[in-house]
CSV table of C-alpha atoms in Angstrom, one decimal:
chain,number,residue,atom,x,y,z
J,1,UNK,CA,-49.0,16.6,-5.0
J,2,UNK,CA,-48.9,17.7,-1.3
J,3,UNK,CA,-45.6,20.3,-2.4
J,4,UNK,CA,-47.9,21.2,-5.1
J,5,UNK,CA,-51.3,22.0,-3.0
J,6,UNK,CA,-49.0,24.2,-0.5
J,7,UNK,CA,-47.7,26.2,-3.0
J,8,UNK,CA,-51.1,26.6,-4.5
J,9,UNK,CA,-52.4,27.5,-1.0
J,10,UNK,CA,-49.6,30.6,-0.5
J,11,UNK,CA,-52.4,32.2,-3.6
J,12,UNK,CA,-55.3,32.2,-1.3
J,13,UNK,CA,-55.4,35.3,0.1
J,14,UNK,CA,-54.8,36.8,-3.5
J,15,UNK,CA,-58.1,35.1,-4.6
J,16,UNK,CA,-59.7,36.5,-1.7
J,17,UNK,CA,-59.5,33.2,0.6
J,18,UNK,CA,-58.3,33.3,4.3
J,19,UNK,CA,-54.4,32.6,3.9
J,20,UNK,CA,-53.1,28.9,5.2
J,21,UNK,CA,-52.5,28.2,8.5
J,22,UNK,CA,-51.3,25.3,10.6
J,23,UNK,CA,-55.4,24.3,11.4
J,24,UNK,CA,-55.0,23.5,7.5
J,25,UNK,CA,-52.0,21.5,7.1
J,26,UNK,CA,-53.4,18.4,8.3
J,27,UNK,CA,-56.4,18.3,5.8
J,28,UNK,CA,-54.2,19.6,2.9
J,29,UNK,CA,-51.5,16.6,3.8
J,30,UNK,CA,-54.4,14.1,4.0
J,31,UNK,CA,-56.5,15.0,1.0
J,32,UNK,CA,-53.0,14.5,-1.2
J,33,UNK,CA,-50.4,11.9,0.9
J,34,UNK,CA,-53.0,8.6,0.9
J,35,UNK,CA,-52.9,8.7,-2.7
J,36,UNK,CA,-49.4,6.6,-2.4
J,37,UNK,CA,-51.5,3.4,-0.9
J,38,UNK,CA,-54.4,3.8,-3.8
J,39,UNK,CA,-53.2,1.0,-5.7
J,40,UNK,CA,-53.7,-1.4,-2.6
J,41,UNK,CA,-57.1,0.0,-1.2
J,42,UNK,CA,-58.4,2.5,-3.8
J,43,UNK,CA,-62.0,2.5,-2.1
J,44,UNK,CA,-60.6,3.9,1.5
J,45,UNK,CA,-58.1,5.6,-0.2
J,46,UNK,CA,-60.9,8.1,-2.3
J,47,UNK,CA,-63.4,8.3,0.9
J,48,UNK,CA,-60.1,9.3,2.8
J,49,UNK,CA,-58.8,11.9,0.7
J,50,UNK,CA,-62.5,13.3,0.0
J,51,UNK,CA,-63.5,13.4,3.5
J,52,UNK,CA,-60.1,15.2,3.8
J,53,UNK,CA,-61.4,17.7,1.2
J,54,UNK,CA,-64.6,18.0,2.6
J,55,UNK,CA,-63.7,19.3,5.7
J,56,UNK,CA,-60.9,21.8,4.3
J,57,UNK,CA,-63.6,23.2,2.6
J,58,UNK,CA,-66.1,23.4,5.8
J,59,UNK,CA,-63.7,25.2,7.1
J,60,UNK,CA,-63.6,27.9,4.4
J,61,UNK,CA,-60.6,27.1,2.7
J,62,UNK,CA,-59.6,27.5,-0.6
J,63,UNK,CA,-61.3,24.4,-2.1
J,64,UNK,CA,-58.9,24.1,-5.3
J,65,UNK,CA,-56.0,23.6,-3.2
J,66,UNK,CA,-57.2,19.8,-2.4
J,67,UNK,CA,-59.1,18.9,-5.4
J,68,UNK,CA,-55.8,16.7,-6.9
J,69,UNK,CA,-55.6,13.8,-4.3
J,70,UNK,CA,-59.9,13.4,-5.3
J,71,UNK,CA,-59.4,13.0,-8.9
J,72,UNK,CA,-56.2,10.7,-8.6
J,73,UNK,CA,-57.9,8.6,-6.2
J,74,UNK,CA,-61.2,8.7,-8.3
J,75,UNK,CA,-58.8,7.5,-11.7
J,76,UNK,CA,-57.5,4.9,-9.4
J,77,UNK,CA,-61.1,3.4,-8.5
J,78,UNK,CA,-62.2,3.4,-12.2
J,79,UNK,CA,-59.2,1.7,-13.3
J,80,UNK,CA,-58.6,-0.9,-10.4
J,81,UNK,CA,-62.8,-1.5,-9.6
J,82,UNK,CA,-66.0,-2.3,-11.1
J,83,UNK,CA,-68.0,0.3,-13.1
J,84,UNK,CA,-70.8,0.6,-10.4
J,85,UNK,CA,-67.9,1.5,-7.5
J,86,UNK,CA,-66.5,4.7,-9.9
J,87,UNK,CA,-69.9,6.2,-11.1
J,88,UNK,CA,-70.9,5.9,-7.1
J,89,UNK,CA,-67.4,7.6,-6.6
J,90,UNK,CA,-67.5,9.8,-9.4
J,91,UNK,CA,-71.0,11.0,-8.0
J,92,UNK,CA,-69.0,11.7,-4.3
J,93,UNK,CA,-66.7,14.0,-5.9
J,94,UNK,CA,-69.2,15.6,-8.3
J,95,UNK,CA,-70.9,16.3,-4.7
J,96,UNK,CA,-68.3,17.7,-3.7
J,97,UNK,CA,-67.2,20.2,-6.4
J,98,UNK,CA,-70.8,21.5,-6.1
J,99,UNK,CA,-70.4,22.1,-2.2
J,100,UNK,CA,-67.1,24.1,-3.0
J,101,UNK,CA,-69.5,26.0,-5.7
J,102,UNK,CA,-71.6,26.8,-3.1
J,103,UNK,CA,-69.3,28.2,-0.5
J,104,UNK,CA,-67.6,30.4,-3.0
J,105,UNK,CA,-69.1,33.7,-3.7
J,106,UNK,CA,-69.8,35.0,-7.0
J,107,UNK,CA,-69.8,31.6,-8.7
J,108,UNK,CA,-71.6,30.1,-11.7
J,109,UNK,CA,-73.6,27.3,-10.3
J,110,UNK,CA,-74.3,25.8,-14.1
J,111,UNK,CA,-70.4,26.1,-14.4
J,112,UNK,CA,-69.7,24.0,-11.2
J,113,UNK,CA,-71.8,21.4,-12.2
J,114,UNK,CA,-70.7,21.1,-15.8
J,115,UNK,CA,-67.0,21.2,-14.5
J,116,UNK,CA,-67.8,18.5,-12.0
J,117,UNK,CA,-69.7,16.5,-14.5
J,118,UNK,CA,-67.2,16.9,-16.9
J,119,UNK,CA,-63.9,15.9,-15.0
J,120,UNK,CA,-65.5,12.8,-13.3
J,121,UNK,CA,-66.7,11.8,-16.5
J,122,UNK,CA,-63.5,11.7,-17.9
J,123,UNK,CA,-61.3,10.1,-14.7
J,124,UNK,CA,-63.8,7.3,-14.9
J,125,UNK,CA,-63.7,6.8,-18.7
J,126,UNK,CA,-59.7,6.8,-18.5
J,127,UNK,CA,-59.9,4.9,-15.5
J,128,UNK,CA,-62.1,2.0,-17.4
J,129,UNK,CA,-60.0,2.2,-20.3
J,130,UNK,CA,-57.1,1.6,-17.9
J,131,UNK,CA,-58.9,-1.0,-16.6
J,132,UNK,CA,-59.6,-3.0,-19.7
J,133,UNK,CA,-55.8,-2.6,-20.7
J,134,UNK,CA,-54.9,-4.4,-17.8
J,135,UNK,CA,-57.1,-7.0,-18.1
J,136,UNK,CA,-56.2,-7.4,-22.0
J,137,UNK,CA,-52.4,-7.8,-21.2
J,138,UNK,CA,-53.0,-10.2,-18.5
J,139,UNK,CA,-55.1,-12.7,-21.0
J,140,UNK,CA,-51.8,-12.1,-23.4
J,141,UNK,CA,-49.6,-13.2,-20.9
J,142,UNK,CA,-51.9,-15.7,-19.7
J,143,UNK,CA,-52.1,-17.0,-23.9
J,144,UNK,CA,-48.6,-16.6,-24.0
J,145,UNK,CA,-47.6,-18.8,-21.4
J,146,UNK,CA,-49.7,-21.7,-22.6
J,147,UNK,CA,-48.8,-21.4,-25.7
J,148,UNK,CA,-45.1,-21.7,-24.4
J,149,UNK,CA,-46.2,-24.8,-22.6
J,150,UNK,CA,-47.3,-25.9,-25.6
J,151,UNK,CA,-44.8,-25.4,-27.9
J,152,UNK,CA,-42.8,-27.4,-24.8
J,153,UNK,CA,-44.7,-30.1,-24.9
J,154,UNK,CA,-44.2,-30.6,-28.8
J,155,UNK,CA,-40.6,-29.9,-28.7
J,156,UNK,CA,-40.7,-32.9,-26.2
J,157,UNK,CA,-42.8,-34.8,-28.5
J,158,UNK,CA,-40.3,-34.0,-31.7
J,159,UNK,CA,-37.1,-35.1,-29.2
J,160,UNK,CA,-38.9,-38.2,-28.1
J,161,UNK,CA,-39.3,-39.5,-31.8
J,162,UNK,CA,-36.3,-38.8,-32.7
J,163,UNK,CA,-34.8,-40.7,-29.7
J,164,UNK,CA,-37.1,-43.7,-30.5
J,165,UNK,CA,-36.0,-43.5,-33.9
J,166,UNK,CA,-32.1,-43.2,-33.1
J,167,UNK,CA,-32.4,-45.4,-30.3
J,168,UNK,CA,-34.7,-48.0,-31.6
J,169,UNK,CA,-33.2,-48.8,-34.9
J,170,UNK,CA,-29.8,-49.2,-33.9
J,171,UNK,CA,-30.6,-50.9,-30.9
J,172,UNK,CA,-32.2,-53.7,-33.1
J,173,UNK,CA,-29.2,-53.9,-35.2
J,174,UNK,CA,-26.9,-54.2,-32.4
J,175,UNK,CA,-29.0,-56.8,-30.8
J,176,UNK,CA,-28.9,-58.8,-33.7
J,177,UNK,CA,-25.8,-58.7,-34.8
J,178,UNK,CA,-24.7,-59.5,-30.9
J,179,UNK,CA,-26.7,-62.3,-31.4
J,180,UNK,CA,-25.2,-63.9,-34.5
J,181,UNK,CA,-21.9,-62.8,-33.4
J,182,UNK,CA,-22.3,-64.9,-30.0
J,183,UNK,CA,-23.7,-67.8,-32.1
J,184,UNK,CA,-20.8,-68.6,-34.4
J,185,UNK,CA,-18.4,-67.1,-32.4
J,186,UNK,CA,-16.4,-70.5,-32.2
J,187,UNK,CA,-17.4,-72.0,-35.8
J,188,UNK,CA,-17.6,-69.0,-37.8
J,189,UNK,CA,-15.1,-66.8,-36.8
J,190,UNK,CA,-15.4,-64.7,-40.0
J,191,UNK,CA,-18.8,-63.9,-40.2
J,192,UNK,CA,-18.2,-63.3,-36.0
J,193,UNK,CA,-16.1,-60.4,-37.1
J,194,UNK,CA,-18.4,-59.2,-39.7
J,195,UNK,CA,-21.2,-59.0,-37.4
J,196,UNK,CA,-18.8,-57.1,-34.6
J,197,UNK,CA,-17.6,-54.7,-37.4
J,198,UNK,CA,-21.3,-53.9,-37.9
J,199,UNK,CA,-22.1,-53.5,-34.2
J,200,UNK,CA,-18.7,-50.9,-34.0
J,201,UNK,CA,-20.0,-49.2,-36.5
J,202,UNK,CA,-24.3,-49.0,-36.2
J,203,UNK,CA,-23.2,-48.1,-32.2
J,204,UNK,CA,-20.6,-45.1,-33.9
J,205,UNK,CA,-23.7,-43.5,-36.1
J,206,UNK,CA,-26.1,-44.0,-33.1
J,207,UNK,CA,-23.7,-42.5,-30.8
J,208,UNK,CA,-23.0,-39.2,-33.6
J,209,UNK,CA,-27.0,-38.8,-34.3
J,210,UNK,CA,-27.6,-38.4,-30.8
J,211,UNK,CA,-24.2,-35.8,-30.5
J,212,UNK,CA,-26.0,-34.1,-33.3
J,213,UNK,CA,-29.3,-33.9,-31.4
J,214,UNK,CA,-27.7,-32.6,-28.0
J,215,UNK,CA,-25.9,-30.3,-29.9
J,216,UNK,CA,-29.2,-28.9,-31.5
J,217,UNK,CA,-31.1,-28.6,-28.4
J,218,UNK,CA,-27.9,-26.7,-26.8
J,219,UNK,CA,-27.1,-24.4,-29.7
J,220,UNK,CA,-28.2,-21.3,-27.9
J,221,UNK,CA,-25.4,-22.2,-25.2
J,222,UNK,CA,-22.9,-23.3,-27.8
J,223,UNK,CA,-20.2,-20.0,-28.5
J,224,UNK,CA,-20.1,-21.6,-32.4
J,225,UNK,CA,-23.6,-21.1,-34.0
J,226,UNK,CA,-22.0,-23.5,-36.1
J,227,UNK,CA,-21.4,-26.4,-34.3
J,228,UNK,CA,-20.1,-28.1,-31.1
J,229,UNK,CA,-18.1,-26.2,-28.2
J,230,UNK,CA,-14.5,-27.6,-30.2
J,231,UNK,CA,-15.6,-26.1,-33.3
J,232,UNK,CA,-16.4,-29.1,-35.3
J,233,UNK,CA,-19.8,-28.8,-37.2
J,234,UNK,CA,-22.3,-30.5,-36.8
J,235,UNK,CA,-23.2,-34.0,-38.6
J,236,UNK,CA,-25.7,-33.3,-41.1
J,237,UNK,CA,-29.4,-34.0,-40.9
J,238,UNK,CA,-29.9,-37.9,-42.0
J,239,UNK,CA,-32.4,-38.0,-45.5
J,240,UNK,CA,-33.0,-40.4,-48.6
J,241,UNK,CA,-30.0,-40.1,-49.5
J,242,UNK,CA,-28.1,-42.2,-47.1
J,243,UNK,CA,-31.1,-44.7,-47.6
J,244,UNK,CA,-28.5,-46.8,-48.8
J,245,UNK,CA,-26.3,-47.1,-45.7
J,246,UNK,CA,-29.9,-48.2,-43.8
J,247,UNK,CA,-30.7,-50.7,-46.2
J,248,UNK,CA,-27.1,-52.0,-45.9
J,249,UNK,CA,-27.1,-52.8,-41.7
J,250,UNK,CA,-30.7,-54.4,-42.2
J,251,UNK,CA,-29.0,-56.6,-44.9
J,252,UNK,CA,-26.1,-57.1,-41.9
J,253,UNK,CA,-29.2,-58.3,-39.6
J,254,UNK,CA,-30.3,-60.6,-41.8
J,255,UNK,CA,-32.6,-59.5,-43.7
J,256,UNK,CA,-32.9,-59.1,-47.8
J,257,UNK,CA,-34.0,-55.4,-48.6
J,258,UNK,CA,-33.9,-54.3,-52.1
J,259,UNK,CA,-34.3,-50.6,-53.3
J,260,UNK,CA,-35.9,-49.3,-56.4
J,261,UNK,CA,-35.9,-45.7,-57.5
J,262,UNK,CA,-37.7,-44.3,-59.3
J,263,UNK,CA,-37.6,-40.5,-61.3
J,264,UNK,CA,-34.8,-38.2,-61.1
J,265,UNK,CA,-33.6,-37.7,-57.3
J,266,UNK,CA,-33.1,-34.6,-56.4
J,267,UNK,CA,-32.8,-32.4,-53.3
J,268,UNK,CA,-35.6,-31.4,-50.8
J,269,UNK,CA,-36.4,-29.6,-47.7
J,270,UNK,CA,-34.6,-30.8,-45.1
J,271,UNK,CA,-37.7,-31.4,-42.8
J,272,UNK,CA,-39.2,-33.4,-45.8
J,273,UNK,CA,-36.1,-35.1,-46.3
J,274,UNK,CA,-35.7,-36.4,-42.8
J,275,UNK,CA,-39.3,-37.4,-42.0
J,276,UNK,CA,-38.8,-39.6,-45.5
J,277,UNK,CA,-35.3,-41.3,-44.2
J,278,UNK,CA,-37.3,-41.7,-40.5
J,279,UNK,CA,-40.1,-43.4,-41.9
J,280,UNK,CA,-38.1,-46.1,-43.8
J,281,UNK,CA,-36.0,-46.3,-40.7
J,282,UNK,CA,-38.9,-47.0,-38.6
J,283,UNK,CA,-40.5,-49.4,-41.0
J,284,UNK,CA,-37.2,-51.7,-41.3
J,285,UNK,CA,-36.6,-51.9,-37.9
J,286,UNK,CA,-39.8,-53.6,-37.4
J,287,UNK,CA,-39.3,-55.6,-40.5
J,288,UNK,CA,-35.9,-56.6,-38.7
J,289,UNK,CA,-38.0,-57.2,-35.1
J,290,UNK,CA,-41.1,-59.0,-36.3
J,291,UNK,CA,-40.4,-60.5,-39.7
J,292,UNK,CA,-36.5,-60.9,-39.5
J,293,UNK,CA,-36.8,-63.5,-42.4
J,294,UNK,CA,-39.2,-61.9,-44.3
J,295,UNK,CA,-37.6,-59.9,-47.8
J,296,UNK,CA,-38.2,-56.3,-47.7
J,297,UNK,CA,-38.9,-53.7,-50.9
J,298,UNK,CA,-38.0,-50.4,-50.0
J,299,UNK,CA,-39.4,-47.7,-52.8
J,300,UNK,CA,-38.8,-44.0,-53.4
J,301,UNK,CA,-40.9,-42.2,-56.6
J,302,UNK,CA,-39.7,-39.1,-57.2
J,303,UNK,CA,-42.9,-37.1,-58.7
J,304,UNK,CA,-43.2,-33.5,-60.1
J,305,UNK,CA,-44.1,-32.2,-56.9
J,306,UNK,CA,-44.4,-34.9,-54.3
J,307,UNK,CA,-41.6,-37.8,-53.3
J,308,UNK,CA,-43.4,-41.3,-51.6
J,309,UNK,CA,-41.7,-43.7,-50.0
J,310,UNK,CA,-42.9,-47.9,-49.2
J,311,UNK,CA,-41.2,-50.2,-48.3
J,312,UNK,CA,-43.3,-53.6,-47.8
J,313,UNK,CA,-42.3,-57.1,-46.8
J,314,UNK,CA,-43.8,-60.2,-47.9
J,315,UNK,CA,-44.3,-61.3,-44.5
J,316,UNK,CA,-42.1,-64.5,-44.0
J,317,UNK,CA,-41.0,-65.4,-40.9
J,318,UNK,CA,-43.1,-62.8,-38.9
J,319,UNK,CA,-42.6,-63.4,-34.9
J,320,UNK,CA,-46.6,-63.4,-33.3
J,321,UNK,CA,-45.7,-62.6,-29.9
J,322,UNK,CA,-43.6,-59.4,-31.0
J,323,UNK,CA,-45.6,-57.9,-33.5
J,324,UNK,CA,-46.8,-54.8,-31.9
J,325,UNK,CA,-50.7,-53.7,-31.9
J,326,UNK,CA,-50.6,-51.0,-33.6
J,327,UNK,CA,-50.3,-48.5,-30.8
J,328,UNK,CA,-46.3,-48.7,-30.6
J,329,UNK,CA,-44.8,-45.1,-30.2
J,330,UNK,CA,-42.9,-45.7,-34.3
J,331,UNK,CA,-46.2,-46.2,-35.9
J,332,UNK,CA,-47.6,-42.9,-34.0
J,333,UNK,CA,-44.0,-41.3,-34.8
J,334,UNK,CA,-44.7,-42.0,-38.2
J,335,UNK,CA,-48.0,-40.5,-38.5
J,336,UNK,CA,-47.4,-37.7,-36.1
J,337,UNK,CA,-44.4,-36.7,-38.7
J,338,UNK,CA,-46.4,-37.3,-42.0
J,339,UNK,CA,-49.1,-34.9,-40.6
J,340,UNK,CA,-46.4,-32.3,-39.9
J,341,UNK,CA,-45.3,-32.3,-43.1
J,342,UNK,CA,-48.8,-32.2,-44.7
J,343,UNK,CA,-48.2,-35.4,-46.2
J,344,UNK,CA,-50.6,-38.6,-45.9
J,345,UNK,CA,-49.4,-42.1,-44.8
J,346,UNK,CA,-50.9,-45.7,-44.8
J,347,UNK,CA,-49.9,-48.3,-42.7
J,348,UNK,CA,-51.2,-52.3,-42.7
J,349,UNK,CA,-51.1,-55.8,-43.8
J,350,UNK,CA,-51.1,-56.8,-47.6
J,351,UNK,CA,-53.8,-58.6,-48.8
J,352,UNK,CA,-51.1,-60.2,-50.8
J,353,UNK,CA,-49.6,-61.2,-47.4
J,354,UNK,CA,-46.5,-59.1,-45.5
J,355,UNK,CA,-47.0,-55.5,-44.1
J,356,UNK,CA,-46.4,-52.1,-46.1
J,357,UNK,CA,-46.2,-48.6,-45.3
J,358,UNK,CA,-46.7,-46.0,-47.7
J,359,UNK,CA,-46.1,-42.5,-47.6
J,360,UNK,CA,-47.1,-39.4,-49.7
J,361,UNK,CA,-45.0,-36.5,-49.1
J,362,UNK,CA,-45.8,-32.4,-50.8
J,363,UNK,CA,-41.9,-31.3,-51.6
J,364,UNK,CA,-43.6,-27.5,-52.0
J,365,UNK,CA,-46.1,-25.2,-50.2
J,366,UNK,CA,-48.4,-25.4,-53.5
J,367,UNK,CA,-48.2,-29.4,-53.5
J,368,UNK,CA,-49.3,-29.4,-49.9
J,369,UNK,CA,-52.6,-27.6,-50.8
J,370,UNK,CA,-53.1,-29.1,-54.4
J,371,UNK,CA,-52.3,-32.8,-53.8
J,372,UNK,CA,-52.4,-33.3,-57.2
J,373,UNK,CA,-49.8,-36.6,-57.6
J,374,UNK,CA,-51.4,-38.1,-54.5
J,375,UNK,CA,-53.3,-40.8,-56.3
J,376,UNK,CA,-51.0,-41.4,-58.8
């Protein structure tokens, strides 16, 4: 801008101004070369630059050789101050373009004001526009960032279910097992191995649910979109159909479960399919904690557009001091996953005596907003 007034300035004499000289230097370099700092002072900035302006003019200089550095630094105020601080600026340099008006000779006053009028107008509506842009993309970052913090904080909620799930039911299997294996151990040496075979193998699933896990949460490091870092895929997501293979370590621990289905199975979301497999999960462990004698029904009904789950107990042999209050983190797993899925869970005693869960699953979009097979 100052390369550009000094080049401007070698026309004076041709438009019948006195010709640069080195008394105008100075003022033409300070009406244009503070405009660098505007961004950090934008109100010292424009009074420098204009005062700068003001007195190349005073001294009967061409006064459209220093008019750029104003307008910058007036753009600069509207865009980085309050509306009140650019009109009062906007009226400065509209002062000022009438002054030059004055001292020129043969000029249109009505033209100098509607020119001043006009180009302040403008800087300052540009300027507030510019303004509001900023402010608009600082409330999106400022929304973006929380929802990033909360789409942490639910990721950290899905992982911690999972690990309760993982953890908690095999955990309770190994324990008991250990337990029966440690308790015939010298008189029943049979049904010692038996229980040991299902430790080895309830600790080898545990131990390949949580691989699978790490390997999901590392998958943008992985250099196989496919699976681990050795090539081998991944194990597949757990669902209803390896209900079976549950039922058959709770049966290991001790406790009678028997499964009834009912319709024609068939395959569904995966999401769907693994909140389903969880809940049962969830609900047999605490059959196997708190009611280890007790005989257990587990349920699936397979319905035109909804799949529920139950599995009840009939309450025998429930331990007081370990049944849980209600607050436990696999009752709020449970219900935290049914509403994720759109589906609708109940969880409570019998009055018939025992405990049951109950869950109502939408296997469609459509189902999820209908809930027509809900009450069935």
């Amino acid at each position: 801008m100052a390369a550009v007034a000094l080049l401007l300035g070698r026309e004076s004499a041709a438009q019948g101004w006195p010709a640069l000289d080195a008394r105008a230097l100075p003022w033409i370099a300070l009406s244009q070369l503070p405009v660098a700092l505007r961004a950090r002072a934008p109100l010292t900035v424009f009074a420098v630059v204009c005062a700068a302006d003001a007195v190349h003019v005073g001294l009967g200089y061409w006064p459209v050789v220093c008019t750029f550095g104003p307008m910058l630094a007036l753009y600069t105020v509207a865009a980085l101050r309050p509306l009140r601080d650019a009109l009062c600026c906007a009226a400065v340099l509209t002062g000022l373009w009438i002054c030059a008006g004055l001292v020129t000779d043969g000029s249109s006053m009505p033209s100098v004001l509607g020119q001043g009028l006009l180009f302040s107008a403008v800087l300052v509506r540009f300027g507030a526009l510019a303004r509001r842009s900023a402010a608009l993309a600082r409330r999106l970052r400022a929304e973006q960032a929380e929802r990033a913090r909360r789409e942490v904080a639910e990721e950290r909620g899905r992982i911690a279910r999972e690990l309760h799930d993982v953890v908690a039911h095999h955990m309770s299997v190994i324990s008991v097992q250990a337990g029966l294996a440690r308790f015939v151990f010298d008189s029943d040496r049979t049904t010692s191995r038996t229980a040991l075979d299902t430790i080895a193998g309830t600790s080898a699933e545990a131990l390949d649910e949580l691989r699978r896990m790490l390997q999901v949460l590392r998958e943008e490091d992985l250099a196989d979109a496919g699976g681990g870092r050795d090539g081998t895929p991944a194990a597949p997501m757990p669902g209803l159909d390896r209900v079976e293979d549950l039922v058959r370590r709770v049966r290991a621990g001790g406790v009678p479960v028997e499964v009834r289905v009912e319709g024609e199975p068939r395959p569904l979301a995966p999401g769907v399919d693994l909140c389903a497999y969880r809940v049962v999960q969830e609900a047999l462990t605490n059959v196997l904690k708190h009611a280890r004698h007790a005989e257990a029904v587990v349920e699936v009904r397979y319905l035109p557009q909804h799949v529920t789950v139950s599995v009840t107990d009939d309450g025998e042999g429930v331990i007081p001091d370990r049944v849980a209050g209600g607050g436990g983190h696999g009752l709020l797993g449970m219900r935290e996953r049914a509403k994720l899925y759109g589906g609708t869970i109940s969880i409570g005693p019998r009055n018939e005596g025992g405990f049951a869960v109950r869950l109502t699953l939408p296997t469609s979009a459509a189902a999820a907003r209908q809930g027509d097979d809900r009450t069935r």
